[in-house]
PDB file of C-alpha atoms and ligand atoms in Angstrom:
ATOM      1  CA  MET A 861      85.285  18.080-124.188  1.00 96.00           C
ATOM      2  CA  THR A 862      88.713  19.059-125.577  1.00 98.00           C
ATOM      3  CA  LYS A 863      91.318  16.523-126.633  1.00 98.00           C
ATOM      4  CA  GLU A 864      93.478  17.661-123.703  1.00 98.00           C
ATOM      5  CA  GLU A 865      90.614  16.907-121.295  1.00 98.00           C
ATOM      6  CA  LEU A 866      90.079  13.456-122.793  1.00 98.00           C
ATOM      7  CA  VAL A 867      93.825  12.757-122.517  1.00 98.00           C
ATOM      8  CA  LEU A 868      93.617  13.796-118.831  1.00 98.00           C
ATOM      9  CA  GLU A 869      90.886  11.180-118.378  1.00 98.00           C
ATOM     10  CA  ALA A 870      93.197   8.613-119.980  1.00 98.00           C
ATOM     11  CA  ILE A 871      95.993   9.672-117.605  1.00 98.00           C
ATOM     12  CA  ASN A 872      93.597   9.010-114.720  1.00 98.00           C
ATOM     13  CA  ALA A 873      92.848   5.587-116.210  1.00 98.00           C
ATOM     14  CA  GLN A 874      96.586   4.823-116.226  1.00 98.00           C
ATOM     15  CA  LYS A 875      96.360   4.635-112.428  1.00 98.00           C
ATOM     16  CA  LEU A 876      94.123   1.571-112.843  1.00 98.00           C
ATOM     17  CA  SER A 877      96.788  -0.286-114.835  1.00 98.00           C
ATOM     18  CA  TYR A 878      97.772  -3.722-113.523  1.00 98.00           C
ATOM     19  CA  SER A 879     101.176  -4.133-115.149  1.00 98.00           C
ATOM     20  CA  PRO A 880     103.608  -5.813-112.729  1.00 98.00           C
ATOM     21  CA  TYR A 881     105.436  -7.557-115.602  1.00 98.00           C
ATOM     22  CA  SER A 882     106.076  -4.811-118.147  1.00 98.00           C
ATOM     23  CA  LYS A 883     105.693  -1.924-115.674  1.00 98.00           C
ATOM     24  CA  PHE A 884     104.351  -0.038-118.686  1.00 98.00           C
ATOM     25  CA  LYS A 885     101.159   1.711-117.611  1.00 98.00           C
ATOM     26  CA  VAL A 886      98.674   2.516-120.353  1.00 98.00           C
ATOM     27  CA  GLY A 887      95.389   4.376-119.939  1.00 98.00           C
ATOM     28  CA  ALA A 888      92.552   4.965-122.376  1.00 99.00           C
ATOM     29  CA  ALA A 889      89.376   7.027-122.365  1.00 99.00           C
ATOM     30  CA  LEU A 890      86.486   6.722-124.822  1.00 99.00           C
ATOM     31  CA  LEU A 891      84.118   9.682-125.234  1.00 98.00           C
ATOM     32  CA  ALA A 892      80.488   8.987-126.151  1.00 98.00           C
ATOM     33  CA  LYS A 893      77.969  11.454-127.637  1.00 98.00           C
ATOM     34  CA  SER A 894      76.238  11.618-124.242  1.00 98.00           C
ATOM     35  CA  GLY A 895      79.403  13.233-122.857  1.00 98.00           C
ATOM     36  CA  LYS A 896      80.128  10.161-120.740  1.00 98.00           C
ATOM     37  CA  VAL A 897      83.675   8.821-120.671  1.00 98.00           C
ATOM     38  CA  TYR A 898      84.539   5.120-120.474  1.00 99.00           C
ATOM     39  CA  LEU A 899      87.958   4.220-119.105  1.00 98.00           C
ATOM     40  CA  GLY A 900      90.314   1.332-119.700  1.00 98.00           C
ATOM     41  CA  ALA A 901      93.783   0.367-118.494  1.00 99.00           C
ATOM     42  CA  ASN A 902      96.105  -2.484-119.437  1.00 98.00           C
ATOM     43  CA  ILE A 903      95.599  -5.572-117.302  1.00 98.00           C
ATOM     44  CA  GLU A 904      98.421  -8.130-117.402  1.00 98.00           C
ATOM     45  CA  ASN A 905      98.722 -11.751-116.351  1.00 98.00           C
ATOM     46  CA  ALA A 906     101.554 -14.111-115.356  1.00 98.00           C
ATOM     47  CA  SER A 907     100.494 -15.967-118.501  1.00 98.00           C
ATOM     48  CA  TYR A 908     101.598 -12.971-120.561  1.00 98.00           C
ATOM     49  CA  GLY A 909      99.457 -13.651-123.602  1.00 98.00           C
ATOM     50  CA  LEU A 910      96.297 -13.101-121.581  1.00 98.00           C
ATOM     51  CA  THR A 911      97.134  -9.413-121.161  1.00 98.00           C
ATOM     52  CA  MET A 912      94.438  -7.007-122.298  1.00 98.00           C
ATOM     53  CA  CYS A 913      95.429  -3.587-123.625  1.00 98.00           C
ATOM     54  CA  ALA A 914      94.038  -0.349-122.248  1.00 98.00           C
ATOM     55  CA  GLU A 915      92.295   0.795-125.427  1.00 98.00           C
ATOM     56  CA  ARG A 916      90.507  -2.515-125.947  1.00 98.00           C
ATOM     57  CA  ASN A 917      89.364  -2.417-122.328  1.00 98.00           C
ATOM     58  CA  ALA A 918      87.997   1.122-122.831  1.00 99.00           C
ATOM     59  CA  ILE A 919      86.152   0.094-126.008  1.00 99.00           C
ATOM     60  CA  TYR A 920      84.750  -3.062-124.397  1.00 98.00           C
ATOM     61  CA  ASN A 921      83.814  -1.074-121.288  1.00 98.00           C
ATOM     62  CA  ALA A 922      81.785   1.335-123.444  1.00 99.00           C
ATOM     63  CA  TYR A 923      80.040  -1.487-125.313  1.00 98.00           C
ATOM     64  CA  CYS A 924      79.305  -3.325-122.047  1.00 98.00           C
ATOM     65  CA  ASN A 925      77.652  -0.166-120.758  1.00 98.00           C
ATOM     66  CA  GLY A 926      75.328   0.057-123.739  1.00 98.00           C
ATOM     67  CA  VAL A 927      77.146   2.584-125.915  1.00 98.00           C
ATOM     68  CA  ASN A 928      76.242   2.023-129.569  1.00 98.00           C
ATOM     69  CA  PHE A 929      78.698   2.133-132.469  1.00 98.00           C
ATOM     70  CA  ASP A 930      77.260   5.441-133.739  1.00 98.00           C
ATOM     71  CA  GLU A 931      77.553   7.090-130.341  1.00 98.00           C
ATOM     72  CA  ILE A 932      81.343   6.883-130.187  1.00 98.00           C
ATOM     73  CA  VAL A 933      83.097  10.223-130.686  1.00 98.00           C
ATOM     74  CA  ALA A 934      86.724   9.900-129.639  1.00 98.00           C
ATOM     75  CA  LEU A 935      89.317   7.667-128.004  1.00 98.00           C
ATOM     76  CA  ALA A 936      92.434   8.854-126.180  1.00 98.00           C
ATOM     77  CA  ILE A 937      95.314   6.507-125.326  1.00 99.00           C
ATOM     78  CA  VAL A 938      98.281   7.494-123.176  1.00 98.00           C
ATOM     79  CA  ALA A 939     101.501   5.930-121.915  1.00 98.00           C
ATOM     80  CA  GLN A 940     104.883   7.111-120.745  1.00 97.00           C
ATOM     81  CA  GLY A 941     107.417   7.489-123.544  1.00 97.00           C
ATOM     82  CA  GLU A 942     109.296   9.955-125.709  1.00 98.00           C
ATOM     83  CA  SER A 943     106.651   9.685-128.409  1.00 98.00           C
ATOM     84  CA  PRO A 944     102.906   9.173-128.094  1.00 98.00           C
ATOM     85  CA  VAL A 945     101.937   5.536-127.563  1.00 98.00           C
ATOM     86  CA  SER A 946     101.507   3.377-130.667  1.00 98.00           C
ATOM     87  CA  PRO A 947      98.618   0.890-130.438  1.00 98.00           C
ATOM     88  CA  CYS A 948      99.399  -2.773-131.097  1.00 98.00           C
ATOM     89  CA  GLY A 949      98.093  -4.600-134.154  1.00 98.00           C
ATOM     90  CA  ALA A 950      95.353  -6.436-132.250  1.00 98.00           C
ATOM     91  CA  CYS A 951      93.970  -3.149-130.928  1.00 98.00           C
ATOM     92  CA  ARG A 952      94.042  -1.604-134.410  1.00 98.00           C
ATOM     93  CA  GLN A 953      91.987  -4.534-135.706  1.00 98.00           C
ATOM     94  CA  VAL A 954      89.449  -4.142-132.880  1.00 98.00           C
ATOM     95  CA  MET A 955      89.279  -0.350-133.380  1.00 98.00           C
ATOM     96  CA  ASN A 956      88.670  -0.952-137.076  1.00 98.00           C
ATOM     97  CA  GLU A 957      85.575  -3.007-136.336  1.00 97.00           C
ATOM     98  CA  LEU A 958      84.142  -1.334-133.227  1.00 98.00           C
ATOM     99  CA  LEU A 959      84.786   2.391-133.842  1.00 98.00           C
ATOM    100  CA  PRO A 960      83.134   4.502-136.562  1.00 98.00           C
ATOM    101  CA  LYS A 961      85.469   5.670-139.317  1.00 96.00           C
ATOM    102  CA  ASN A 962      85.266   9.295-138.153  1.00 97.00           C
ATOM    103  CA  THR A 963      86.227   8.579-134.529  1.00 98.00           C
ATOM    104  CA  LYS A 964      88.962  10.945-133.406  1.00 98.00           C
ATOM    105  CA  ILE A 965      91.848   8.918-132.012  1.00 98.00           C
ATOM    106  CA  PHE A 966      94.331  10.749-129.808  1.00 98.00           C
ATOM    107  CA  LEU A 967      97.691   9.094-129.101  1.00 98.00           C
ATOM    108  CA  ALA A 968      99.533  10.777-126.244  1.00 98.00           C
ATOM    109  CA  ASN A 969     102.417  10.641-123.818  1.00 98.00           C
ATOM    110  CA  LEU A 970     102.936  12.403-120.484  1.00 98.00           C
ATOM    111  CA  ASN A 971     104.713  15.426-122.048  1.00 97.00           C
ATOM    112  CA  ASN A 972     101.567  16.810-123.691  1.00 94.00           C
ATOM    113  CA  ASP A 973     102.503  15.394-127.086  1.00 98.00           C
ATOM    114  CA  ILE A 974      99.269  14.405-128.825  1.00 98.00           C
ATOM    115  CA  ILE A 975      98.885  12.879-132.272  1.00 98.00           C
ATOM    116  CA  GLU A 976      95.397  12.974-133.762  1.00 98.00           C
ATOM    117  CA  THR A 977      94.715  10.088-136.113  1.00 98.00           C
ATOM    118  CA  THR A 978      91.955   7.863-137.487  1.00 98.00           C
ATOM    119  CA  VAL A 979      91.041   4.199-137.658  1.00 97.00           C
ATOM    120  CA  ASN A 980      91.930   4.128-141.352  1.00 97.00           C
ATOM    121  CA  GLU A 981      95.323   5.740-140.844  1.00 98.00           C
ATOM    122  CA  LEU A 982      96.127   3.191-138.138  1.00 98.00           C
ATOM    123  CA  LEU A 983      95.025   0.199-140.233  1.00 98.00           C
ATOM    124  CA  PRO A 984      94.847   0.828-143.970  1.00 97.00           C
ATOM    125  CA  TYR A 985      93.746  -1.989-146.298  1.00 96.00           C
ATOM    126  CA  SER A 986      92.209  -3.822-143.354  1.00 96.00           C
ATOM    127  CA  PHE A 987      90.673  -7.256-143.194  1.00 94.00           C
ATOM    128  CA  ASN A 988      87.072  -6.647-142.144  1.00 94.00           C
ATOM    129  CA  ASN A 989      83.534  -8.040-142.335  1.00 92.00           C
ATOM    130  CA  GLU A 990      83.180  -6.925-145.976  1.00 91.00           C
ATOM    131  CA  CYS A 991      86.015  -9.301-146.850  1.00 94.00           C
ATOM    132  CA  LEU A 992      83.838 -12.196-145.601  1.00 93.00           C
ATOM    133  CA  ASP A 993      81.149 -11.533-148.253  1.00 73.00           C
ATOM    134  CA  ILE A 994      81.965 -14.351-150.661  1.00 65.00           C
TER     135      ILE A 994
HETATM  136  N1  THU B 547      99.764  -1.872-124.152  1.00 85.88           N
HETATM  137  C1  THU B 547      98.553  -1.263-124.146  1.00 85.88           C
HETATM  138  O1  THU B 547      97.773  -1.418-123.210  1.00 85.88           O
HETATM  139  N2  THU B 547      98.232  -0.472-125.188  1.00 85.88           N
HETATM  140  C2  THU B 547      99.088  -0.134-126.203  1.00 85.88           C
HETATM  141  O2  THU B 547      98.711   0.621-127.090  1.00 85.88           O
HETATM  142  C3  THU B 547     100.453  -0.673-126.209  1.00 85.88           C
HETATM  143  C4  THU B 547     100.697  -1.786-125.251  1.00 85.88           C
HETATM  144  C5  THU B 547     100.156  -2.659-122.977  1.00 85.88           C
HETATM  145  C6  THU B 547     100.164  -4.145-123.103  1.00 85.88           C
HETATM  146  C7  THU B 547     101.134  -4.538-122.003  1.00 85.88           C
HETATM  147  O3  THU B 547     100.456  -4.589-120.773  1.00 85.88           O
HETATM  148  C8  THU B 547     102.120  -3.386-121.936  1.00 85.88           C
HETATM  149  O4  THU B 547     101.456  -2.292-122.591  1.00 85.88           O
HETATM  150  C9  THU B 547     103.450  -3.662-122.591  1.00 85.88           C
HETATM  151  O5  THU B 547     103.282  -4.173-123.861  1.00 85.88           O
END
């Protein structure tokens, strides 16, 4: 699957967004080695802090469907905007723990702008499970 195809999947996931408060629709699509794609969209709440971001929903969706860490190949995230969407800090922390280091991460907007990045580029010098080894 090409990065453009995975971004198209994420654009489809955007339609699932429940975002009456921000009106900012985000979609995400995680590609597994099997070729299967796991979608996520941002789901908001009147108690704003309970909102769950699209990319975390896609990652959790994959895990809940039995995808193993080593089977994750790529993650595309898309939102409207002049530049490709920038994942929030909480999502970067979750990506750091639940995605392999070599996962291709595609950040996109609706104008075909796609940035390819990595977990490490998004969160250098991270706090992770190795830091707990005291
Ligand atoms: N949001 C995401 O789902 N992913 C991102 O990468 C950026 C932000 C959502 C959270 C909230 O529903 C809305 O976008 C505005 O912050």
